[in-house]
mmCIF file of C-alpha atoms and ligand atoms in Angstrom:
data_model
loop_
_atom_site.group_PDB
_atom_site.id
_atom_site.type_symbol
_atom_site.label_atom_id
_atom_site.label_comp_id
_atom_site.label_asym_id
_atom_site.label_seq_id
_atom_site.Cartn_x
_atom_site.Cartn_y
_atom_site.Cartn_z
ATOM 1 C CA UNK A 1 -27.367 -23.897 -1.951
ATOM 2 C CA UNK A 2 -23.945 -22.963 -3.236
ATOM 3 C CA UNK A 3 -20.785 -24.993 -2.884
ATOM 4 C CA UNK A 4 -19.794 -23.067 0.256
ATOM 5 C CA UNK A 5 -22.313 -20.275 0.822
ATOM 6 C CA UNK A 6 -25.984 -20.769 1.630
ATOM 7 C CA UNK A 7 -28.681 -19.342 -0.638
ATOM 8 C CA UNK A 8 -29.364 -16.718 2.046
ATOM 9 C CA UNK A 9 -25.731 -15.630 2.040
ATOM 10 C CA UNK A 10 -25.595 -15.471 -1.757
ATOM 11 C CA UNK A 11 -28.797 -13.437 -1.757
ATOM 12 C CA UNK A 12 -27.409 -11.076 0.910
ATOM 13 C CA UNK A 13 -24.237 -10.524 -1.129
ATOM 14 C CA UNK A 14 -26.298 -9.713 -4.230
ATOM 15 C CA UNK A 15 -28.564 -7.377 -2.331
ATOM 16 C CA UNK A 16 -26.008 -5.568 -0.104
ATOM 17 C CA UNK A 17 -22.847 -5.804 -2.226
ATOM 18 C CA UNK A 18 -20.972 -7.277 0.737
ATOM 19 C CA UNK A 19 -21.109 -10.343 2.951
ATOM 20 C CA UNK A 20 -19.500 -11.101 6.312
ATOM 21 C CA UNK A 21 -18.589 -14.789 6.705
ATOM 22 C CA UNK A 22 -17.364 -15.516 10.264
ATOM 23 C CA UNK A 23 -14.968 -18.391 11.030
ATOM 24 C CA UNK A 24 -13.839 -18.786 7.428
ATOM 25 C CA UNK A 25 -10.159 -19.328 8.311
ATOM 26 C CA UNK A 26 -8.728 -20.849 11.486
ATOM 27 C CA UNK A 27 -6.915 -18.710 14.049
ATOM 28 C CA UNK A 28 -3.765 -20.765 13.421
ATOM 29 C CA UNK A 29 -3.693 -19.930 9.725
ATOM 30 C CA UNK A 30 -4.313 -16.242 10.485
ATOM 31 C CA UNK A 31 -1.457 -16.185 12.977
ATOM 32 C CA UNK A 32 0.833 -17.959 10.525
ATOM 33 C CA UNK A 33 0.057 -15.308 7.888
ATOM 34 C CA UNK A 34 0.549 -12.547 10.464
ATOM 35 C CA UNK A 35 3.983 -13.851 11.391
ATOM 36 C CA UNK A 36 4.950 -14.199 7.740
ATOM 37 C CA UNK A 37 3.806 -10.639 6.978
ATOM 38 C CA UNK A 38 5.950 -9.265 9.805
ATOM 39 C CA UNK A 39 8.957 -11.211 8.487
ATOM 40 C CA UNK A 40 8.387 -9.992 4.914
ATOM 41 C CA UNK A 41 8.009 -6.430 6.183
ATOM 42 C CA UNK A 42 11.395 -6.567 7.896
ATOM 43 C CA UNK A 43 13.000 -8.095 4.828
ATOM 44 C CA UNK A 44 11.521 -5.650 2.321
ATOM 45 C CA UNK A 45 11.766 -2.350 4.209
ATOM 46 C CA UNK A 46 12.734 0.187 1.529
ATOM 47 C CA UNK A 47 15.282 2.932 1.805
ATOM 48 C CA UNK A 48 13.769 6.316 2.814
ATOM 49 C CA UNK A 49 14.193 7.602 -0.771
ATOM 50 C CA UNK A 50 12.156 4.818 -2.318
ATOM 51 C CA UNK A 51 9.500 4.579 0.404
ATOM 52 C CA UNK A 52 5.978 5.452 -0.612
ATOM 53 C CA UNK A 53 3.718 7.184 1.880
ATOM 54 C CA UNK A 54 -0.052 6.804 1.691
ATOM 55 C CA UNK A 55 -2.212 9.855 2.261
ATOM 56 C CA UNK A 56 -5.751 9.715 3.627
ATOM 57 C CA UNK A 57 -7.306 9.556 0.173
ATOM 58 C CA UNK A 58 -5.272 6.496 -0.760
ATOM 59 C CA UNK A 59 -2.999 8.294 -3.248
ATOM 60 C CA UNK A 60 0.700 7.511 -3.214
ATOM 61 C CA UNK A 61 2.945 10.529 -2.737
ATOM 62 C CA UNK A 62 4.292 11.841 -6.033
ATOM 63 C CA UNK A 63 8.020 11.487 -5.488
ATOM 64 C CA UNK A 64 7.660 7.740 -5.047
ATOM 65 C CA UNK A 65 5.261 6.943 -7.868
ATOM 66 C CA UNK A 66 7.623 4.555 -9.589
ATOM 67 C CA UNK A 67 8.033 2.418 -6.467
ATOM 68 C CA UNK A 68 4.243 2.123 -6.274
ATOM 69 C CA UNK A 69 3.486 1.767 -9.993
ATOM 70 C CA UNK A 70 5.902 -1.133 -10.466
ATOM 71 C CA UNK A 71 4.767 -2.984 -7.324
ATOM 72 C CA UNK A 72 2.140 -5.140 -9.087
ATOM 73 C CA UNK A 73 4.678 -7.906 -9.592
ATOM 74 C CA UNK A 74 6.643 -7.386 -6.382
ATOM 75 C CA UNK A 75 6.506 -7.562 -2.591
ATOM 76 C CA UNK A 76 6.896 -3.983 -1.411
ATOM 77 C CA UNK A 77 6.348 -1.986 1.779
ATOM 78 C CA UNK A 78 4.359 1.236 2.007
ATOM 79 C CA UNK A 79 4.453 3.539 5.040
ATOM 80 C CA UNK A 80 1.797 5.469 6.955
ATOM 81 C CA UNK A 81 1.954 9.242 6.486
ATOM 82 C CA UNK A 82 2.056 9.718 10.271
ATOM 83 C CA UNK A 83 5.036 7.366 10.431
ATOM 84 C CA UNK A 84 7.320 10.338 9.795
ATOM 85 C CA UNK A 85 8.025 13.358 11.984
ATOM 86 C CA UNK A 86 8.326 16.950 10.737
ATOM 87 C CA UNK A 87 11.943 16.306 9.731
ATOM 88 C CA UNK A 88 11.088 13.277 7.617
ATOM 89 C CA UNK A 89 12.442 10.757 10.097
ATOM 90 C CA UNK A 90 10.545 7.596 11.013
ATOM 91 C CA UNK A 91 8.901 7.873 14.432
ATOM 92 C CA UNK A 92 9.117 4.121 15.112
ATOM 93 C CA UNK A 93 10.954 1.030 13.938
ATOM 94 C CA UNK A 94 10.240 0.618 10.208
ATOM 95 C CA UNK A 95 8.214 -2.570 10.665
ATOM 96 C CA UNK A 96 5.929 -0.741 13.153
ATOM 97 C CA UNK A 97 5.379 2.217 10.819
ATOM 98 C CA UNK A 98 4.129 0.319 7.796
ATOM 99 C CA UNK A 99 0.775 0.913 6.150
ATOM 100 C CA UNK A 100 0.800 -2.191 3.988
ATOM 101 C CA UNK A 101 2.618 -4.787 1.954
ATOM 102 C CA UNK A 102 1.680 -5.132 -1.711
ATOM 103 C CA UNK A 103 0.899 -6.320 -4.276
ATOM 104 C CA UNK A 104 1.979 -9.838 -5.351
ATOM 105 C CA UNK A 105 2.623 -11.781 -2.149
ATOM 106 C CA UNK A 106 0.003 -14.312 -3.274
ATOM 107 C CA UNK A 107 2.191 -15.244 -6.229
ATOM 108 C CA UNK A 108 5.686 -14.712 -4.829
ATOM 109 C CA UNK A 109 5.536 -16.000 -1.262
ATOM 110 C CA UNK A 110 4.618 -19.629 -0.452
ATOM 111 C CA UNK A 111 2.802 -18.835 2.827
ATOM 112 C CA UNK A 112 0.638 -16.160 1.186
ATOM 113 C CA UNK A 113 0.136 -18.407 -1.841
ATOM 114 C CA UNK A 114 -1.304 -21.246 0.233
ATOM 115 C CA UNK A 115 -3.480 -18.874 2.318
ATOM 116 C CA UNK A 116 -4.842 -17.317 -0.889
ATOM 117 C CA UNK A 117 -5.593 -20.489 -2.798
ATOM 118 C CA UNK A 118 -7.994 -22.954 -1.220
ATOM 119 C CA UNK A 119 -10.948 -24.969 -2.418
ATOM 120 C CA UNK A 120 -13.184 -22.983 -0.011
ATOM 121 C CA UNK A 121 -12.188 -19.728 -1.731
ATOM 122 C CA UNK A 122 -12.704 -21.281 -5.178
ATOM 123 C CA UNK A 123 -16.160 -22.413 -4.038
ATOM 124 C CA UNK A 124 -17.072 -18.962 -2.695
ATOM 125 C CA UNK A 125 -15.966 -17.313 -5.955
ATOM 126 C CA UNK A 126 -18.096 -19.759 -7.904
ATOM 127 C CA UNK A 127 -21.068 -19.193 -5.564
ATOM 128 C CA UNK A 128 -21.039 -15.449 -6.228
ATOM 129 C CA UNK A 129 -20.957 -15.998 -9.982
ATOM 130 C CA UNK A 130 -17.290 -15.566 -10.892
ATOM 131 C CA UNK A 131 -16.700 -17.806 -13.899
ATOM 132 C CA UNK A 132 -12.928 -17.461 -14.200
ATOM 133 C CA UNK A 133 -11.637 -15.759 -11.025
ATOM 134 C CA UNK A 134 -8.066 -14.478 -11.327
ATOM 135 C CA UNK A 135 -6.088 -13.158 -8.372
ATOM 136 C CA UNK A 136 -4.946 -9.693 -9.382
ATOM 137 C CA UNK A 137 -3.433 -8.215 -6.251
ATOM 138 C CA UNK A 138 -2.846 -8.896 -2.584
ATOM 139 C CA UNK A 139 -2.438 -6.378 0.209
ATOM 140 C CA UNK A 140 -1.490 -7.009 3.816
ATOM 141 C CA UNK A 141 -2.758 -4.020 5.778
ATOM 142 C CA UNK A 142 -1.150 -3.341 9.171
ATOM 143 C CA UNK A 143 -3.467 -0.580 10.485
ATOM 144 C CA UNK A 144 -1.029 -0.014 13.335
ATOM 145 C CA UNK A 145 -2.068 1.182 16.808
ATOM 146 C CA UNK A 146 -2.298 5.015 17.048
ATOM 147 C CA UNK A 147 -1.024 5.706 13.494
ATOM 148 C CA UNK A 148 -3.129 3.357 11.307
ATOM 149 C CA UNK A 149 -4.578 5.753 8.756
ATOM 150 C CA UNK A 150 -8.138 6.411 7.640
ATOM 151 C CA UNK A 151 -9.241 5.057 4.251
ATOM 152 C CA UNK A 152 -11.815 7.402 2.761
ATOM 153 C CA UNK A 153 -14.923 6.227 0.932
ATOM 154 C CA UNK A 154 -14.100 4.574 -2.393
ATOM 155 C CA UNK A 155 -14.920 1.635 -4.620
ATOM 156 C CA UNK A 156 -12.285 -0.895 -5.670
ATOM 157 C CA UNK A 157 -13.552 -0.809 -9.263
ATOM 158 C CA UNK A 158 -12.259 2.796 -9.400
ATOM 159 C CA UNK A 159 -8.694 1.455 -9.183
ATOM 160 C CA UNK A 160 -8.996 -1.976 -10.838
ATOM 161 C CA UNK A 161 -11.317 -1.268 -13.737
ATOM 162 C CA UNK A 162 -12.629 -4.059 -15.945
ATOM 163 C CA UNK A 163 -15.300 -4.057 -18.651
ATOM 164 C CA UNK A 164 -17.768 -5.140 -17.442
ATOM 165 C CA UNK A 165 -17.103 -4.458 -13.753
ATOM 166 C CA UNK A 166 -15.868 -7.668 -12.135
ATOM 167 C CA UNK A 167 -13.451 -7.016 -9.255
ATOM 168 C CA UNK A 168 -14.346 -8.605 -5.913
ATOM 169 C CA UNK A 169 -12.487 -8.023 -2.656
ATOM 170 C CA UNK A 170 -11.789 -11.043 -0.442
ATOM 171 C CA UNK A 171 -10.920 -9.355 2.877
ATOM 172 C CA UNK A 172 -9.724 -11.392 5.865
ATOM 173 C CA UNK A 173 -9.614 -10.180 9.467
ATOM 174 C CA UNK A 174 -6.204 -11.273 10.757
ATOM 175 C CA UNK A 175 -6.816 -9.438 14.047
ATOM 176 C CA UNK A 176 -10.287 -8.695 15.447
ATOM 177 C CA UNK A 177 -11.536 -5.616 13.561
ATOM 178 C CA UNK A 178 -13.794 -3.470 15.730
ATOM 179 C CA UNK A 179 -15.273 0.003 15.692
ATOM 180 C CA UNK A 180 -12.513 0.913 18.145
ATOM 181 C CA UNK A 181 -9.539 -0.060 15.952
ATOM 182 C CA UNK A 182 -10.869 1.027 12.557
ATOM 183 C CA UNK A 183 -13.026 -1.739 11.075
ATOM 184 C CA UNK A 184 -14.568 -1.401 7.634
ATOM 185 C CA UNK A 185 -17.901 0.252 6.893
ATOM 186 C CA UNK A 186 -19.905 -0.173 3.682
ATOM 187 C CA UNK A 187 -23.002 1.258 2.011
ATOM 188 C CA UNK A 188 -25.655 -1.498 1.751
ATOM 189 C CA UNK A 189 -26.842 -1.730 -1.863
ATOM 190 C CA UNK A 190 -24.285 0.900 -2.879
ATOM 191 C CA UNK A 191 -22.965 -1.382 -5.637
ATOM 192 C CA UNK A 192 -26.067 -0.515 -7.653
ATOM 193 C CA UNK A 193 -25.055 3.162 -7.796
ATOM 194 C CA UNK A 194 -22.887 4.221 -10.735
ATOM 195 C CA UNK A 195 -19.192 4.250 -9.782
ATOM 196 C CA UNK A 196 -18.257 7.911 -9.297
ATOM 197 C CA UNK A 197 -14.599 7.978 -10.368
ATOM 198 C CA UNK A 198 -11.864 6.155 -12.205
ATOM 199 C CA UNK A 199 -8.148 6.217 -11.455
ATOM 200 C CA UNK A 200 -5.807 5.408 -14.335
ATOM 201 C CA UNK A 201 -2.303 5.975 -15.656
ATOM 202 C CA UNK A 202 -1.510 9.283 -17.350
ATOM 203 C CA UNK A 203 -0.329 9.323 -20.979
ATOM 204 C CA UNK A 204 3.312 8.945 -19.997
ATOM 205 C CA UNK A 205 2.423 6.146 -17.547
ATOM 206 C CA UNK A 206 4.417 7.888 -14.810
ATOM 207 C CA UNK A 207 1.585 8.686 -12.371
ATOM 208 C CA UNK A 208 -2.104 8.086 -11.843
ATOM 209 C CA UNK A 209 -4.879 10.567 -12.516
ATOM 210 C CA UNK A 210 -8.440 10.480 -11.202
ATOM 211 C CA UNK A 211 -11.357 11.030 -13.568
ATOM 212 C CA UNK A 212 -14.423 12.217 -11.677
ATOM 213 C CA UNK A 213 -17.427 10.732 -13.452
ATOM 214 C CA UNK A 214 -19.965 12.097 -10.973
ATOM 215 C CA UNK A 215 -19.033 14.702 -8.328
ATOM 216 C CA UNK A 216 -21.961 13.736 -6.074
ATOM 217 C CA UNK A 217 -20.576 12.088 -2.902
ATOM 218 C CA UNK A 218 -21.801 8.613 -2.000
ATOM 219 C CA UNK A 219 -24.736 8.671 0.457
ATOM 220 C CA UNK A 220 -23.291 7.665 3.824
ATOM 221 C CA UNK A 221 -26.388 7.906 6.041
ATOM 222 C CA UNK A 222 -26.995 4.150 5.895
ATOM 223 C CA UNK A 223 -23.423 2.950 6.449
ATOM 224 C CA UNK A 224 -23.099 -0.506 7.960
ATOM 225 C CA UNK A 225 -20.326 -1.353 10.417
ATOM 226 C CA UNK A 226 -18.512 -4.542 9.393
ATOM 227 C CA UNK A 227 -16.951 -5.650 12.655
ATOM 228 C CA UNK A 228 -15.116 -8.917 12.119
ATOM 229 C CA UNK A 229 -13.441 -11.404 14.450
ATOM 230 C CA UNK A 230 -10.118 -12.948 13.465
ATOM 231 C CA UNK A 231 -10.669 -15.492 10.687
ATOM 232 C CA UNK A 232 -13.715 -13.724 9.238
ATOM 233 C CA UNK A 233 -13.949 -13.324 5.460
ATOM 234 C CA UNK A 234 -15.651 -10.182 4.172
ATOM 235 C CA UNK A 235 -16.645 -10.224 0.504
ATOM 236 C CA UNK A 236 -16.907 -6.836 -1.163
ATOM 237 C CA UNK A 237 -18.413 -6.205 -4.580
ATOM 238 C CA UNK A 238 -15.993 -3.942 -6.473
ATOM 239 C CA UNK A 239 -18.678 -1.301 -6.904
ATOM 240 C CA UNK A 240 -19.741 -1.065 -3.253
ATOM 241 C CA UNK A 241 -18.551 2.130 -1.502
ATOM 242 C CA UNK A 242 -16.592 1.351 1.670
ATOM 243 C CA UNK A 243 -14.255 3.056 4.107
ATOM 244 C CA UNK A 244 -12.477 2.625 7.412
ATOM 245 C CA UNK A 245 -11.598 5.071 10.165
ATOM 246 C CA UNK A 246 -8.119 5.680 11.552
ATOM 247 C CA UNK A 247 -6.904 3.329 14.245
ATOM 248 C CA UNK A 248 -6.490 5.576 17.279
ATOM 249 C CA UNK A 249 -6.626 2.633 19.706
ATOM 250 C CA UNK A 250 -3.724 0.730 21.219
ATOM 251 C CA UNK A 251 -4.692 -2.447 19.324
ATOM 252 C CA UNK A 252 -3.385 -3.434 15.894
ATOM 253 C CA UNK A 253 -5.885 -4.251 13.148
ATOM 254 C CA UNK A 254 -4.085 -6.455 10.668
ATOM 255 C CA UNK A 255 -6.068 -7.541 7.616
ATOM 256 C CA UNK A 256 -5.336 -9.294 4.345
ATOM 257 C CA UNK A 257 -7.110 -8.569 1.072
ATOM 258 C CA UNK A 258 -7.116 -10.305 -2.272
ATOM 259 C CA UNK A 259 -8.687 -8.565 -5.234
ATOM 260 C CA UNK A 260 -9.866 -10.975 -7.909
ATOM 261 C CA UNK A 261 -11.229 -10.148 -11.345
ATOM 262 C CA UNK A 262 -13.120 -12.321 -13.776
ATOM 263 C CA UNK A 263 -11.063 -13.559 -16.716
ATOM 264 C CA UNK A 264 -14.210 -13.205 -18.833
ATOM 265 C CA UNK A 265 -14.016 -9.394 -18.404
ATOM 266 C CA UNK A 266 -11.392 -7.197 -20.039
ATOM 267 C CA UNK A 267 -8.817 -5.544 -17.803
ATOM 268 C CA UNK A 268 -7.899 -2.071 -19.036
ATOM 269 C CA UNK A 269 -4.293 -1.439 -19.991
ATOM 270 C CA UNK A 270 -4.228 2.005 -18.389
ATOM 271 C CA UNK A 271 -5.074 0.655 -14.922
ATOM 272 C CA UNK A 272 -2.190 1.403 -12.555
ATOM 273 C CA UNK A 273 -1.579 -2.265 -11.779
ATOM 274 C CA UNK A 274 -0.002 -4.086 -14.692
ATOM 275 C CA UNK A 275 1.510 -7.562 -14.687
ATOM 276 C CA UNK A 276 3.574 -7.781 -17.879
ATOM 277 C CA UNK A 277 5.676 -10.760 -16.784
ATOM 278 C CA UNK A 278 3.633 -12.542 -14.124
ATOM 279 C CA UNK A 279 0.509 -14.253 -15.503
ATOM 280 C CA UNK A 280 -2.608 -14.144 -13.315
ATOM 281 C CA UNK A 281 -3.726 -17.397 -11.685
ATOM 282 C CA UNK A 282 -6.964 -18.523 -10.087
ATOM 283 C CA UNK A 283 -7.809 -19.917 -6.642
ATOM 284 C CA UNK A 284 -6.487 -23.431 -7.181
ATOM 285 C CA UNK A 285 -3.033 -24.353 -5.910
ATOM 286 C CA UNK A 286 -0.337 -25.130 -8.561
HETATM 287 FE FE1 LIG B 301 -11.062 -0.867 -0.944
#
């Protein structure tokens, strides 16, 4: 028995590379985070020139690379690609056209900080074998009705590379995530496959490049649907391939993700996310 998880849950996480933990956070705390995210989104809406748009493969558009690449120590807004019409104008109010907030709300905003740092989360991290968990990035994903974009199959290790691999995603359903509004899907046991690609900064550190280590696509015939009610925690091994479909429904699918790495592993200095002035902290408050 772990501190929070049962032996069966720990075993399932090791075997599948993911684990769905219902009722991890109360509805009240989810709604408080949701409200805070909406307020931050209104406050941090960027000018059209600095706005970054996310394409289906998760790559930021080139013209806005700097806004993205320096967001590791900031609270910034990123838009959906379908948020803009053919003339480059936003189709909806800015706060309804957002893809996500990123990437340091957990360190810069008190509401996100207290949501992200609890003894339950510290216990879960310990149960899955993280010796020195450090919160690297946070993302609040809006997955808006009708325009919430698809996220194609990827592993988080591709983007947040450590030696050895250590990143774990702590994903929280802030709204109910269903097959209808674009819930996550993952490949059971896929974390035992070699990671197929690595994204890193180019030599001039002005953009990211993707190294394809193995061109073979991940096998998707066994994909598991990870539907999750509000308050559910989904743990994702950094090497497990996962994806989510577009949200074509009329229901929002807000979610919050923390990516934590193990301080015992080395974090590569050509990863896109760098935190030169903001030291990483663990799951305990203070
Ligand atoms: Fe991911």
